[in-house]
mmCIF file of C-alpha atoms in Angstrom:
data_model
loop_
_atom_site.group_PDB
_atom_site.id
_atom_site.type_symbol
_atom_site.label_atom_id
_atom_site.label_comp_id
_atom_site.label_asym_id
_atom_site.label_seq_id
_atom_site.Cartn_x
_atom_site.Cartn_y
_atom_site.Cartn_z
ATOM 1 C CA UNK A 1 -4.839 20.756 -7.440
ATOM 2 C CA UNK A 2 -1.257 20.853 -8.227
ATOM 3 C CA UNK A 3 -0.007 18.831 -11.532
ATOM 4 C CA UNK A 4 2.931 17.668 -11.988
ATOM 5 C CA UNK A 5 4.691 15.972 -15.072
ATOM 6 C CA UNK A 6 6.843 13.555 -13.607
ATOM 7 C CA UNK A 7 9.435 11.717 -15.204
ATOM 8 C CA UNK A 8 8.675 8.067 -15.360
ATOM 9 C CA UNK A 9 9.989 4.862 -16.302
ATOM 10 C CA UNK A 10 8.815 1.569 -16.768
ATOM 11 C CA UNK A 11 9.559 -1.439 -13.768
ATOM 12 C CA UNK A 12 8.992 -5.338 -14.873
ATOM 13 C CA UNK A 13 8.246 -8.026 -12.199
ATOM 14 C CA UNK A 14 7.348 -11.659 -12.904
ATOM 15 C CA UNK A 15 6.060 -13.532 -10.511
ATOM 16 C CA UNK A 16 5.517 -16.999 -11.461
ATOM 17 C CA UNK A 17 4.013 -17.174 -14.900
ATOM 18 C CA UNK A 18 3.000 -13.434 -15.114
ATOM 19 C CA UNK A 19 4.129 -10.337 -15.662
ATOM 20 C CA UNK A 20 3.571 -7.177 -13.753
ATOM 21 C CA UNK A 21 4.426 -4.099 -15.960
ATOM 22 C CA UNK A 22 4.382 -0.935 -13.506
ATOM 23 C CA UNK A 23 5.485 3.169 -14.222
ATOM 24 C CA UNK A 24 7.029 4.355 -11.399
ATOM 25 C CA UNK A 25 8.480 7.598 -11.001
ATOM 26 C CA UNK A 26 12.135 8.130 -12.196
ATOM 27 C CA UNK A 27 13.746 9.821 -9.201
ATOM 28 C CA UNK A 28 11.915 11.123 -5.815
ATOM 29 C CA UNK A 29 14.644 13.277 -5.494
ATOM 30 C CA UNK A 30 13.980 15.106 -9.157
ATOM 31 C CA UNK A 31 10.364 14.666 -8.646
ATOM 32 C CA UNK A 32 10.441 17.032 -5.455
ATOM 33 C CA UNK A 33 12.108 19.382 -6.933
ATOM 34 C CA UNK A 34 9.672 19.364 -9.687
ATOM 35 C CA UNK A 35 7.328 20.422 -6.620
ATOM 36 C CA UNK A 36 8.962 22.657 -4.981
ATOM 37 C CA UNK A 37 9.212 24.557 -8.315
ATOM 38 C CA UNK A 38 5.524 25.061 -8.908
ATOM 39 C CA UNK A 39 4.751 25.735 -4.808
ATOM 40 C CA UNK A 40 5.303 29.835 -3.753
ATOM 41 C CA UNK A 41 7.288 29.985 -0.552
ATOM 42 C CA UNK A 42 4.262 30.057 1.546
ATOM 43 C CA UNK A 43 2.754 26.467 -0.084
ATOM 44 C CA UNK A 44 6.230 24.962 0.859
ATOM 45 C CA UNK A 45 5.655 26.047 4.939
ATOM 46 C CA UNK A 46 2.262 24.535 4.243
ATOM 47 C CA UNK A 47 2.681 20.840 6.634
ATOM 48 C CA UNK A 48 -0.009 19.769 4.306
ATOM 49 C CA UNK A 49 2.695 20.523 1.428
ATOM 50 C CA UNK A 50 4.192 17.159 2.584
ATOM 51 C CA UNK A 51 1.615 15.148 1.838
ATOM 52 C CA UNK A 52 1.663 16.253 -2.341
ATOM 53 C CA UNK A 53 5.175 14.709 -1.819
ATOM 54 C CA UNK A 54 5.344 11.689 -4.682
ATOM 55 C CA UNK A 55 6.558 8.778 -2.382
ATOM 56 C CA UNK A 56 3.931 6.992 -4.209
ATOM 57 C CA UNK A 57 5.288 6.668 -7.230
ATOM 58 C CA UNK A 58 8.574 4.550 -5.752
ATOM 59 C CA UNK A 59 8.593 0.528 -6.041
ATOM 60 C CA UNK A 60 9.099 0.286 -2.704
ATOM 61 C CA UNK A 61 10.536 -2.879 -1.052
ATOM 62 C CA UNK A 62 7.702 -3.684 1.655
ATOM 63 C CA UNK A 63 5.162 -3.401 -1.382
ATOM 64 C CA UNK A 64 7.334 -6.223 -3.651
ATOM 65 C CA UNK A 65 7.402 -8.017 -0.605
ATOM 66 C CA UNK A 66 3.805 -8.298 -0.378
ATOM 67 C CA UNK A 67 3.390 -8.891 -3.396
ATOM 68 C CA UNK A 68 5.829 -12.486 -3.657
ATOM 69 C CA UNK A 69 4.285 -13.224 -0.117
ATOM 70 C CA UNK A 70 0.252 -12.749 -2.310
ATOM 71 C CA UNK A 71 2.579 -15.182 -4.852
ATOM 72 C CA UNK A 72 3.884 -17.773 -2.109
ATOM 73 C CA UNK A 73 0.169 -17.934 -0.884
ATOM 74 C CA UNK A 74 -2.772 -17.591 -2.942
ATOM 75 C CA UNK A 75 -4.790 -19.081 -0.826
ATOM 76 C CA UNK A 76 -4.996 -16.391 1.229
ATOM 77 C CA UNK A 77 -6.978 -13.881 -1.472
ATOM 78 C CA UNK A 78 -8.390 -15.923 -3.613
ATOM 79 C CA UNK A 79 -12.237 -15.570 -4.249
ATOM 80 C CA UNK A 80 -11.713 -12.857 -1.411
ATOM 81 C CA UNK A 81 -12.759 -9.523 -0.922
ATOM 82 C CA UNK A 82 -9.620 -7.431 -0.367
ATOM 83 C CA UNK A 83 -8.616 -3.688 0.425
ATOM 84 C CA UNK A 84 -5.253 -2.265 -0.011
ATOM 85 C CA UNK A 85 -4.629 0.438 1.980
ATOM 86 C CA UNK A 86 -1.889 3.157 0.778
ATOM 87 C CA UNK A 87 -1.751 0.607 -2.491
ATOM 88 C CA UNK A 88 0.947 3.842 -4.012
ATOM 89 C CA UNK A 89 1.591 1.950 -7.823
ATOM 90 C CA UNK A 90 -0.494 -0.889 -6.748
ATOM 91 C CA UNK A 91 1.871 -4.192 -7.393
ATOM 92 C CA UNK A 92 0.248 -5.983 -3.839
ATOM 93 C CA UNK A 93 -3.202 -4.891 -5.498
ATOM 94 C CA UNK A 94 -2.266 -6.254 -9.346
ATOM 95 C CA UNK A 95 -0.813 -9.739 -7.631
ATOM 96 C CA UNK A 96 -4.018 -10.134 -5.486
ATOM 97 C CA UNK A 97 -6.364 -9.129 -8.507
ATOM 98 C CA UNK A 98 -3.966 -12.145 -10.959
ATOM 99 C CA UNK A 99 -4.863 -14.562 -8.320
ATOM 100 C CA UNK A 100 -8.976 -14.355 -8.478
ATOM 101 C CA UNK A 101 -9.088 -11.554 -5.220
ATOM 102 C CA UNK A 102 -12.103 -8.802 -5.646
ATOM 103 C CA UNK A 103 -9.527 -5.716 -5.172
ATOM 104 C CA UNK A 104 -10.672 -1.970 -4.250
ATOM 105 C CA UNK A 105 -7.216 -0.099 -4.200
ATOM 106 C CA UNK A 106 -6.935 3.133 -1.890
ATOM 107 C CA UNK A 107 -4.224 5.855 -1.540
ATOM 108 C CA UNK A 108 -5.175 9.745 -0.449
ATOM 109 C CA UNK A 109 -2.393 11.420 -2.848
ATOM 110 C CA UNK A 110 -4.231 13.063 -5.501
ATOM 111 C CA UNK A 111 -1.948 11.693 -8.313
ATOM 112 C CA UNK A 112 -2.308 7.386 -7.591
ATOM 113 C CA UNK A 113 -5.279 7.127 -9.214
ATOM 114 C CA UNK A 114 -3.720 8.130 -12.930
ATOM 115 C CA UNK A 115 -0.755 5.630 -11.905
ATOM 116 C CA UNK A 116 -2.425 2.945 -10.545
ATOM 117 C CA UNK A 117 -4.696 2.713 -13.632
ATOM 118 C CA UNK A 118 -2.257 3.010 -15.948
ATOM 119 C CA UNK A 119 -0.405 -0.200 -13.745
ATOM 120 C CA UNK A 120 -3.512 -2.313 -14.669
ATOM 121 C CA UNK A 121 -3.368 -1.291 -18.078
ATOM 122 C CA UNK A 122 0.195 -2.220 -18.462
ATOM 123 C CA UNK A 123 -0.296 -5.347 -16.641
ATOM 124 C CA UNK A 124 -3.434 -6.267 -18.683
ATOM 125 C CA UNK A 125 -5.564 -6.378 -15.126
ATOM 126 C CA UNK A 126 -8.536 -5.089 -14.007
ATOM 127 C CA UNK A 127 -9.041 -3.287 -10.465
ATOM 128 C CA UNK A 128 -11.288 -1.135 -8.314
ATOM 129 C CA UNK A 129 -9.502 2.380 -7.110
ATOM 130 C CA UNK A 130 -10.858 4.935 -5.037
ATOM 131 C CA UNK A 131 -9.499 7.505 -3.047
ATOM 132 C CA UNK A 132 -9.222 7.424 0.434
ATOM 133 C CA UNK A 133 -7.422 8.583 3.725
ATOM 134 C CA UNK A 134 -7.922 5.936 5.844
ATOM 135 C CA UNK A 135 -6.285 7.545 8.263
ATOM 136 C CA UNK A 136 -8.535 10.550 9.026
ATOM 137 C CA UNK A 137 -11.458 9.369 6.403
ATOM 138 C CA UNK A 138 -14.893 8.060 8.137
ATOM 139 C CA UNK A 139 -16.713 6.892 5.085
ATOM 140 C CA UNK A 140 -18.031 3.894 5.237
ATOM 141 C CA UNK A 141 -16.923 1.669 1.888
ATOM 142 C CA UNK A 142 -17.773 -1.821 3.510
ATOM 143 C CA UNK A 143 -15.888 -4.471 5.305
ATOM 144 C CA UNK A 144 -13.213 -7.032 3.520
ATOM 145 C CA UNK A 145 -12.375 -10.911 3.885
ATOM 146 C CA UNK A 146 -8.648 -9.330 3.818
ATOM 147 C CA UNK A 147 -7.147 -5.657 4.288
ATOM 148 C CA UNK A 148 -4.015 -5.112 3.364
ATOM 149 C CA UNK A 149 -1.406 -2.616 3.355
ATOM 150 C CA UNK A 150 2.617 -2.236 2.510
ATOM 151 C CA UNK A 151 4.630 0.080 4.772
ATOM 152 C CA UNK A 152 2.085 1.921 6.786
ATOM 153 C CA UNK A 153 3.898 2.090 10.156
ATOM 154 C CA UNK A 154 6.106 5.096 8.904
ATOM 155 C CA UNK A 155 4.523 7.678 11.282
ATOM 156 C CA UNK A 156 4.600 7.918 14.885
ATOM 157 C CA UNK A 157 0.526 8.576 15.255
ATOM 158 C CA UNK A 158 -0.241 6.298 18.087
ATOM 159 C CA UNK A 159 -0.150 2.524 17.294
ATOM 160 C CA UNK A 160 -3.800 1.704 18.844
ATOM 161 C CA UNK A 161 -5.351 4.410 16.534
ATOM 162 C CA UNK A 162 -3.235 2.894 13.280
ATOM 163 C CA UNK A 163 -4.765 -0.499 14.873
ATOM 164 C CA UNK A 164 -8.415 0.382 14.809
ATOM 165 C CA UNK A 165 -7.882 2.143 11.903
ATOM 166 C CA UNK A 166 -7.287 -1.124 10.082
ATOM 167 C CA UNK A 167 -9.636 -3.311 11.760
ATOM 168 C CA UNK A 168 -12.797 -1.142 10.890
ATOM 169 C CA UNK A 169 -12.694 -2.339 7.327
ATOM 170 C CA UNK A 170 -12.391 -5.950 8.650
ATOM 171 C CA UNK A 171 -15.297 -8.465 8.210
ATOM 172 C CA UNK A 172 -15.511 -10.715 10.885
ATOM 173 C CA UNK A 173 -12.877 -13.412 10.643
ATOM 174 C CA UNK A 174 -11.124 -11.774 7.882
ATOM 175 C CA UNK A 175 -7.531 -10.773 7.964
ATOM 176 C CA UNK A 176 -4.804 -8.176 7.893
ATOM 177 C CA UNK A 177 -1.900 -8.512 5.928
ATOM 178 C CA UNK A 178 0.534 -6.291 6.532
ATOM 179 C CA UNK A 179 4.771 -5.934 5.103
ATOM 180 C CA UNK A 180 6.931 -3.589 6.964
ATOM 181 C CA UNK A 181 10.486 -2.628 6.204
ATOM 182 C CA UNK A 182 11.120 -2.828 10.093
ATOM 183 C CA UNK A 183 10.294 0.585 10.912
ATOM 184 C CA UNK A 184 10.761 1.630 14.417
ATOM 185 C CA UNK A 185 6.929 2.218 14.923
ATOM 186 C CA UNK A 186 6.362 -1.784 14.458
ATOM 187 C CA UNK A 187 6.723 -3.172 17.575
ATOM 188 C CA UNK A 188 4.088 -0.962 19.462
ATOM 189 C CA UNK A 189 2.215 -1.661 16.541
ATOM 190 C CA UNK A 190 2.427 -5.506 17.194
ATOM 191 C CA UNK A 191 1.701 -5.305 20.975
ATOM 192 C CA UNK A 192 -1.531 -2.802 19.955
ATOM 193 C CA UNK A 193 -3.118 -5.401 17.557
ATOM 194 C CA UNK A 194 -2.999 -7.875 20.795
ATOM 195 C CA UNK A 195 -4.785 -5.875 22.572
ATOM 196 C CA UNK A 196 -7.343 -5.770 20.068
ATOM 197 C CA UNK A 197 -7.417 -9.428 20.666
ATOM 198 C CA UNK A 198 -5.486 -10.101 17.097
ATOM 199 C CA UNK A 199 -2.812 -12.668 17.435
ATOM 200 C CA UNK A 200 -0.101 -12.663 14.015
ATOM 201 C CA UNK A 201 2.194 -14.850 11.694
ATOM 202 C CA UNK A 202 4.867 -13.682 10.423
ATOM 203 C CA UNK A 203 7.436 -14.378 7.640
ATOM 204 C CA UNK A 204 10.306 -13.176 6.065
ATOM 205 C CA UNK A 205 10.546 -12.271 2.262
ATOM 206 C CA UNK A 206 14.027 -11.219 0.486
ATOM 207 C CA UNK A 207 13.465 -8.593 -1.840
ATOM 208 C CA UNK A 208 16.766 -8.104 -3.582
ATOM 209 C CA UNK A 209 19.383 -7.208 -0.436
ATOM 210 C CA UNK A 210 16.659 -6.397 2.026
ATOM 211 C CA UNK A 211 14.493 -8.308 3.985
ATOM 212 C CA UNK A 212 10.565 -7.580 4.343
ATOM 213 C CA UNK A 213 8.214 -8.428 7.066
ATOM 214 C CA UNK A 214 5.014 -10.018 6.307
ATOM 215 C CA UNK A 215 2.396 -10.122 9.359
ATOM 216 C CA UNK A 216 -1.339 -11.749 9.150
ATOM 217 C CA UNK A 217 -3.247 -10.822 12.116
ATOM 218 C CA UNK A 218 -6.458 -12.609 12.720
ATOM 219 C CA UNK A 219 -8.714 -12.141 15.650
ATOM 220 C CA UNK A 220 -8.259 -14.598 18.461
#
């Protein structure tokens, strides 16, 4: 496994009376060039040479989203069992864990882990991680009052697939929370979770100058 020293730097959120201390990375930009240094010419053609790319390690605006939605409504995750999926520096996962949620964080890049653990460290929380691909992974690790996920709609795999894909970790009459940036994948995404019978909310949270979509879906 490739390892990388990235350059970090330390983000501060507070959301109500608490504050979330997270290390993100500096600049994606510098960080992929930090890759690209270490991979031979071949490892660079490799497609799966895209996936070591740190997009992780970015605050990202449909993940502080979910996070002041997890804020706005507590209800939601409290005393609930909850799995993030994609959780990257984990900020949805350290706001659900602050509010009484039983959190098992997930991401498949092979440097979250070290991140995400230092995020609960520096935000004086406790959380679950393990690693996962939900995407392609057929473990079985349970089913959740609430699965939850920031951004996920950023590839054009077929939206029923992304649908079931999320709903196998569902326990009966749980629900999926879900923030999107507006990504052009969301409305087939939408129309595939009816079809699974799932009917949604929605809200709109302003994260600086951009505006995130939250979605819960619960079965019909």
């Amino acid at each position: 496994m490739i390892k990388v020293n990235y350059k970090t730097l330390m983000q501060q959120r507070r959301l109500g009376n608490k504050l979330y201390v997270m290390e993100a990375i500096r600049s994606l930009d510098e960080a992929i060039d930090m890759i690209c240094e270490v991979l031979t010419d071949e490892e660079q053609k490799d497609p799966f040479a895209e996936d070591l790319c740190p997009y992780f390690g970015i605050l990202w605006p449909a993940a502080e989203g979910l996070a002041i939605y997890f804020e706005e409504h507590p209800e939601l995750i409290k005393n609930k069992t909850v799995l993030e999926l994609g959780c990257g520096l984990g900020y949805p996962s350290l706001v659900a864990t602050h509010h009484g949620a039983n959190v098992l964080a997930t991401d498949f890049h092979p440097d979250v882990e070290e991140y995400f653990l230092r995020n609960c460290r520096h935000s004086s929380l406790n959380c679950e991680y393990m690693r996962l691909n939900w995407r392609e992974d057929q473990q079985d690790i349970g089913l959740f009052d609430v699965v939850m996920g920031s951004d996920v709609l950023y590839e054009s795999k077929h939206a029923s697939e992304v649908a079931k894909g999320l709903i196998r970790f569902l326990k009966p009459g749980g629900k999926i929370i879900l923030s999107d940036p507006g990504r052009n994948y969301l409305q087939p995404f939408l129309e595939a979770m009816k079809k699974e019978g799932f009917s949604e909310e929605s809200d709109l949270i302003k994260v600086q100058d951009k505006e995130v979509f939250v979605f819960v879906f619960s079965k019909n």
